[in-house]
């Protein structure tokens, strides 16, 4: 039997809610990618060209610091990885997590929350942060006002 884990980055709590539903449905541990410096509402203002999130996403090499850099993924086969979509990709803090951990030979199933974007070039961008034998697949993007049942149905595909 394969072992799964759910990992998420959530700046405002929406993605964490989806991640918790997935973790509960699949009976996995939930690990939250925690920024060393929490994001404020001002940091997340995508209309402000000088906001923290805008500056991070403008520099694709940006790797915001996280508090829980190393996670024991030994024995894990599939990582359900969730995040809000920022500028048609995952926030660069997700790359920080991926680059700090060994995901060789693992499968990553993405899920995301968004106000209207799809995954865009997320897989392409994240592939640069994992080993070549790591398989990343698009799972599903949920709107910010998702129904719990939609997330549970998505997760049940993997039982």
PDB file of C-alpha atoms in Angstrom:
ATOM      1  CA  UNK A   1       0.000   0.000   0.000  1.00  0.00           C
ATOM      2  CA  UNK A   2       1.387   3.384  -0.946  1.00  0.00           C
ATOM      3  CA  UNK A   3       1.890   6.166   1.549  1.00  0.00           C
ATOM      4  CA  UNK A   4       0.591   9.622   0.751  1.00  0.00           C
ATOM      5  CA  UNK A   5       1.100  13.008   2.366  1.00  0.00           C
ATOM      6  CA  UNK A   6      -0.591  16.370   1.891  1.00  0.00           C
ATOM      7  CA  UNK A   7       1.534  19.519   1.813  1.00  0.00           C
ATOM      8  CA  UNK A   8       0.297  23.062   1.295  1.00  0.00           C
ATOM      9  CA  UNK A   9       1.204  26.693   1.294  1.00  0.00           C
ATOM     10  CA  UNK A  10      -1.693  28.943   2.191  1.00  0.00           C
ATOM     11  CA  UNK A  11      -1.309  32.688   2.515  1.00  0.00           C
ATOM     12  CA  UNK A  12      -4.873  33.450   3.592  1.00  0.00           C
ATOM     13  CA  UNK A  13      -6.267  30.106   4.785  1.00  0.00           C
ATOM     14  CA  UNK A  14      -8.285  29.175   1.686  1.00  0.00           C
ATOM     15  CA  UNK A  15      -5.792  26.633   0.345  1.00  0.00           C
ATOM     16  CA  UNK A  16      -5.242  25.225   3.828  1.00  0.00           C
ATOM     17  CA  UNK A  17      -8.972  24.513   4.084  1.00  0.00           C
ATOM     18  CA  UNK A  18      -8.835  22.540   0.817  1.00  0.00           C
ATOM     19  CA  UNK A  19      -5.676  20.751   1.976  1.00  0.00           C
ATOM     20  CA  UNK A  20      -7.326  19.745   5.247  1.00  0.00           C
ATOM     21  CA  UNK A  21     -10.255  18.257   3.336  1.00  0.00           C
ATOM     22  CA  UNK A  22      -7.857  16.265   1.134  1.00  0.00           C
ATOM     23  CA  UNK A  23      -5.817  15.103   4.134  1.00  0.00           C
ATOM     24  CA  UNK A  24      -8.974  14.047   5.986  1.00  0.00           C
ATOM     25  CA  UNK A  25     -10.393  12.222   2.959  1.00  0.00           C
ATOM     26  CA  UNK A  26      -7.150  10.395   2.188  1.00  0.00           C
ATOM     27  CA  UNK A  27      -6.187   9.936   5.838  1.00  0.00           C
ATOM     28  CA  UNK A  28      -2.793  11.615   5.316  1.00  0.00           C
ATOM     29  CA  UNK A  29      -0.657  13.849   7.428  1.00  0.00           C
ATOM     30  CA  UNK A  30      -0.980  17.545   6.556  1.00  0.00           C
ATOM     31  CA  UNK A  31       2.170  19.645   6.484  1.00  0.00           C
ATOM     32  CA  UNK A  32       1.878  23.369   5.944  1.00  0.00           C
ATOM     33  CA  UNK A  33       4.734  25.237   4.250  1.00  0.00           C
ATOM     34  CA  UNK A  34       5.225  28.067   6.726  1.00  0.00           C
ATOM     35  CA  UNK A  35       7.007  31.263   5.695  1.00  0.00           C
ATOM     36  CA  UNK A  36       9.648  32.490   8.124  1.00  0.00           C
ATOM     37  CA  UNK A  37       7.970  35.888   7.850  1.00  0.00           C
ATOM     38  CA  UNK A  38       4.179  35.642   7.569  1.00  0.00           C
ATOM     39  CA  UNK A  39       2.501  37.360   4.649  1.00  0.00           C
ATOM     40  CA  UNK A  40       0.395  40.387   5.533  1.00  0.00           C
ATOM     41  CA  UNK A  41      -2.587  41.645   3.584  1.00  0.00           C
ATOM     42  CA  UNK A  42      -0.333  44.352   2.130  1.00  0.00           C
ATOM     43  CA  UNK A  43       2.228  41.709   1.094  1.00  0.00           C
ATOM     44  CA  UNK A  44      -0.465  39.943  -0.922  1.00  0.00           C
ATOM     45  CA  UNK A  45      -1.689  43.029  -2.797  1.00  0.00           C
ATOM     46  CA  UNK A  46      -0.996  41.918  -6.365  1.00  0.00           C
ATOM     47  CA  UNK A  47      -1.963  45.359  -7.695  1.00  0.00           C
ATOM     48  CA  UNK A  48       0.942  46.961  -5.810  1.00  0.00           C
ATOM     49  CA  UNK A  49       4.109  46.606  -7.905  1.00  0.00           C
ATOM     50  CA  UNK A  50       6.168  46.877  -4.712  1.00  0.00           C
ATOM     51  CA  UNK A  51       4.270  44.351  -2.589  1.00  0.00           C
ATOM     52  CA  UNK A  52       6.194  41.365  -1.305  1.00  0.00           C
ATOM     53  CA  UNK A  53       4.273  38.837  -3.417  1.00  0.00           C
ATOM     54  CA  UNK A  54       4.691  40.910  -6.581  1.00  0.00           C
ATOM     55  CA  UNK A  55       8.433  41.301  -6.030  1.00  0.00           C
ATOM     56  CA  UNK A  56       8.863  37.573  -5.285  1.00  0.00           C
ATOM     57  CA  UNK A  57       6.913  36.545  -8.360  1.00  0.00           C
ATOM     58  CA  UNK A  58       8.761  39.032 -10.563  1.00  0.00           C
ATOM     59  CA  UNK A  59      12.007  37.269  -9.646  1.00  0.00           C
ATOM     60  CA  UNK A  60      11.566  33.577 -10.504  1.00  0.00           C
ATOM     61  CA  UNK A  61      14.778  32.788  -8.596  1.00  0.00           C
ATOM     62  CA  UNK A  62      13.269  34.180  -5.370  1.00  0.00           C
ATOM     63  CA  UNK A  63      13.162  31.571  -2.615  1.00  0.00           C
ATOM     64  CA  UNK A  64      11.368  32.942   0.453  1.00  0.00           C
ATOM     65  CA  UNK A  65      12.592  31.382   3.684  1.00  0.00           C
ATOM     66  CA  UNK A  66      10.422  28.794   5.398  1.00  0.00           C
ATOM     67  CA  UNK A  67      10.444  27.553   8.979  1.00  0.00           C
ATOM     68  CA  UNK A  68       9.956  23.863   8.203  1.00  0.00           C
ATOM     69  CA  UNK A  69      12.506  23.379   5.478  1.00  0.00           C
ATOM     70  CA  UNK A  70      13.256  19.663   5.886  1.00  0.00           C
ATOM     71  CA  UNK A  71      10.412  17.140   6.053  1.00  0.00           C
ATOM     72  CA  UNK A  72      10.802  13.375   6.366  1.00  0.00           C
ATOM     73  CA  UNK A  73       9.389  12.046   3.112  1.00  0.00           C
ATOM     74  CA  UNK A  74      10.950   8.608   3.355  1.00  0.00           C
ATOM     75  CA  UNK A  75       8.374   5.976   2.524  1.00  0.00           C
ATOM     76  CA  UNK A  76       6.097   8.543   0.880  1.00  0.00           C
ATOM     77  CA  UNK A  77       5.024   7.689  -2.675  1.00  0.00           C
ATOM     78  CA  UNK A  78       2.631  10.532  -3.494  1.00  0.00           C
ATOM     79  CA  UNK A  79       2.668  14.141  -2.320  1.00  0.00           C
ATOM     80  CA  UNK A  80      -0.551  16.123  -2.718  1.00  0.00           C
ATOM     81  CA  UNK A  81       0.811  19.646  -3.046  1.00  0.00           C
ATOM     82  CA  UNK A  82      -1.480  22.651  -2.740  1.00  0.00           C
ATOM     83  CA  UNK A  83      -1.030  26.401  -3.111  1.00  0.00           C
ATOM     84  CA  UNK A  84      -2.802  29.517  -4.355  1.00  0.00           C
ATOM     85  CA  UNK A  85      -2.066  30.327  -8.010  1.00  0.00           C
ATOM     86  CA  UNK A  86      -0.018  33.518  -8.247  1.00  0.00           C
ATOM     87  CA  UNK A  87       0.766  34.936 -11.680  1.00  0.00           C
ATOM     88  CA  UNK A  88      -0.206  31.619 -13.368  1.00  0.00           C
ATOM     89  CA  UNK A  89       2.277  29.553 -11.369  1.00  0.00           C
ATOM     90  CA  UNK A  90       2.883  28.369  -7.827  1.00  0.00           C
ATOM     91  CA  UNK A  91       4.303  30.954  -5.407  1.00  0.00           C
ATOM     92  CA  UNK A  92       8.094  30.743  -5.295  1.00  0.00           C
ATOM     93  CA  UNK A  93       7.899  29.667  -1.645  1.00  0.00           C
ATOM     94  CA  UNK A  94       6.723  26.284  -2.982  1.00  0.00           C
ATOM     95  CA  UNK A  95      10.042  26.000  -4.841  1.00  0.00           C
ATOM     96  CA  UNK A  96      11.818  26.683  -1.542  1.00  0.00           C
ATOM     97  CA  UNK A  97      10.098  23.619  -0.067  1.00  0.00           C
ATOM     98  CA  UNK A  98      10.722  21.401  -3.098  1.00  0.00           C
ATOM     99  CA  UNK A  99      14.410  22.282  -3.302  1.00  0.00           C
ATOM    100  CA  UNK A 100      14.938  21.605   0.406  1.00  0.00           C
ATOM    101  CA  UNK A 101      13.478  18.085   0.241  1.00  0.00           C
ATOM    102  CA  UNK A 102      14.292  14.923  -1.684  1.00  0.00           C
ATOM    103  CA  UNK A 103      11.354  14.043  -3.912  1.00  0.00           C
ATOM    104  CA  UNK A 104      13.268  11.632  -6.149  1.00  0.00           C
ATOM    105  CA  UNK A 105      11.011   8.959  -7.582  1.00  0.00           C
ATOM    106  CA  UNK A 106       7.890  10.439  -6.023  1.00  0.00           C
ATOM    107  CA  UNK A 107       4.659  11.545  -7.645  1.00  0.00           C
ATOM    108  CA  UNK A 108       3.373  15.036  -6.926  1.00  0.00           C
ATOM    109  CA  UNK A 109      -0.312  15.714  -7.523  1.00  0.00           C
ATOM    110  CA  UNK A 110      -1.013  19.433  -7.603  1.00  0.00           C
ATOM    111  CA  UNK A 111      -4.120  21.161  -6.329  1.00  0.00           C
ATOM    112  CA  UNK A 112      -4.591  24.883  -6.125  1.00  0.00           C
ATOM    113  CA  UNK A 113      -6.979  27.676  -5.331  1.00  0.00           C
ATOM    114  CA  UNK A 114      -7.468  30.672  -7.566  1.00  0.00           C
ATOM    115  CA  UNK A 115      -9.745  33.566  -8.255  1.00  0.00           C
ATOM    116  CA  UNK A 116      -9.919  32.569 -11.914  1.00  0.00           C
ATOM    117  CA  UNK A 117      -6.549  31.303 -13.173  1.00  0.00           C
ATOM    118  CA  UNK A 118      -5.684  27.763 -14.150  1.00  0.00           C
ATOM    119  CA  UNK A 119      -2.323  26.060 -13.530  1.00  0.00           C
ATOM    120  CA  UNK A 120      -0.693  28.010 -16.364  1.00  0.00           C
ATOM    121  CA  UNK A 121       3.003  27.051 -16.486  1.00  0.00           C
ATOM    122  CA  UNK A 122       3.095  25.687 -12.951  1.00  0.00           C
ATOM    123  CA  UNK A 123       4.327  22.178 -13.814  1.00  0.00           C
ATOM    124  CA  UNK A 124       7.059  23.547 -16.057  1.00  0.00           C
ATOM    125  CA  UNK A 125       8.198  25.982 -13.358  1.00  0.00           C
ATOM    126  CA  UNK A 126       8.144  23.419 -10.516  1.00  0.00           C
ATOM    127  CA  UNK A 127       9.989  20.762 -12.559  1.00  0.00           C
ATOM    128  CA  UNK A 128      13.136  22.881 -12.224  1.00  0.00           C
ATOM    129  CA  UNK A 129      13.032  22.368  -8.447  1.00  0.00           C
ATOM    130  CA  UNK A 130      12.789  18.561  -8.292  1.00  0.00           C
ATOM    131  CA  UNK A 131      14.757  15.539  -9.471  1.00  0.00           C
ATOM    132  CA  UNK A 132      14.238  14.446 -13.069  1.00  0.00           C
ATOM    133  CA  UNK A 133      12.481  11.246 -11.954  1.00  0.00           C
ATOM    134  CA  UNK A 134       9.842  13.130  -9.953  1.00  0.00           C
ATOM    135  CA  UNK A 135       6.477  13.072 -11.704  1.00  0.00           C
ATOM    136  CA  UNK A 136       4.361  16.207 -11.339  1.00  0.00           C
ATOM    137  CA  UNK A 137       0.770  16.157 -12.517  1.00  0.00           C
ATOM    138  CA  UNK A 138      -1.970  18.749 -12.522  1.00  0.00           C
ATOM    139  CA  UNK A 139      -4.773  17.738 -10.239  1.00  0.00           C
ATOM    140  CA  UNK A 140      -7.358  20.440  -9.923  1.00  0.00           C
ATOM    141  CA  UNK A 141      -7.725  24.182  -9.405  1.00  0.00           C
ATOM    142  CA  UNK A 142     -10.558  25.172  -7.065  1.00  0.00           C
ATOM    143  CA  UNK A 143     -12.127  28.602  -6.967  1.00  0.00           C
ATOM    144  CA  UNK A 144     -11.646  30.574  -3.783  1.00  0.00           C
ATOM    145  CA  UNK A 145     -15.292  29.856  -2.953  1.00  0.00           C
ATOM    146  CA  UNK A 146     -15.119  26.099  -3.516  1.00  0.00           C
ATOM    147  CA  UNK A 147     -17.643  23.645  -2.136  1.00  0.00           C
ATOM    148  CA  UNK A 148     -16.184  21.136   0.314  1.00  0.00           C
ATOM    149  CA  UNK A 149     -17.775  18.283  -1.625  1.00  0.00           C
ATOM    150  CA  UNK A 150     -15.837  19.229  -4.791  1.00  0.00           C
ATOM    151  CA  UNK A 151     -12.549  18.859  -2.929  1.00  0.00           C
ATOM    152  CA  UNK A 152     -13.617  15.579  -1.328  1.00  0.00           C
ATOM    153  CA  UNK A 153     -14.650  14.198  -4.753  1.00  0.00           C
ATOM    154  CA  UNK A 154     -11.266  15.191  -6.161  1.00  0.00           C
ATOM    155  CA  UNK A 155      -9.441  13.434  -3.305  1.00  0.00           C
ATOM    156  CA  UNK A 156     -11.562  10.265  -3.592  1.00  0.00           C
ATOM    157  CA  UNK A 157     -10.099   9.683  -7.062  1.00  0.00           C
ATOM    158  CA  UNK A 158      -6.875   8.733  -5.301  1.00  0.00           C
ATOM    159  CA  UNK A 159      -8.271   6.242  -2.769  1.00  0.00           C
TER     160      UNK A 159
END
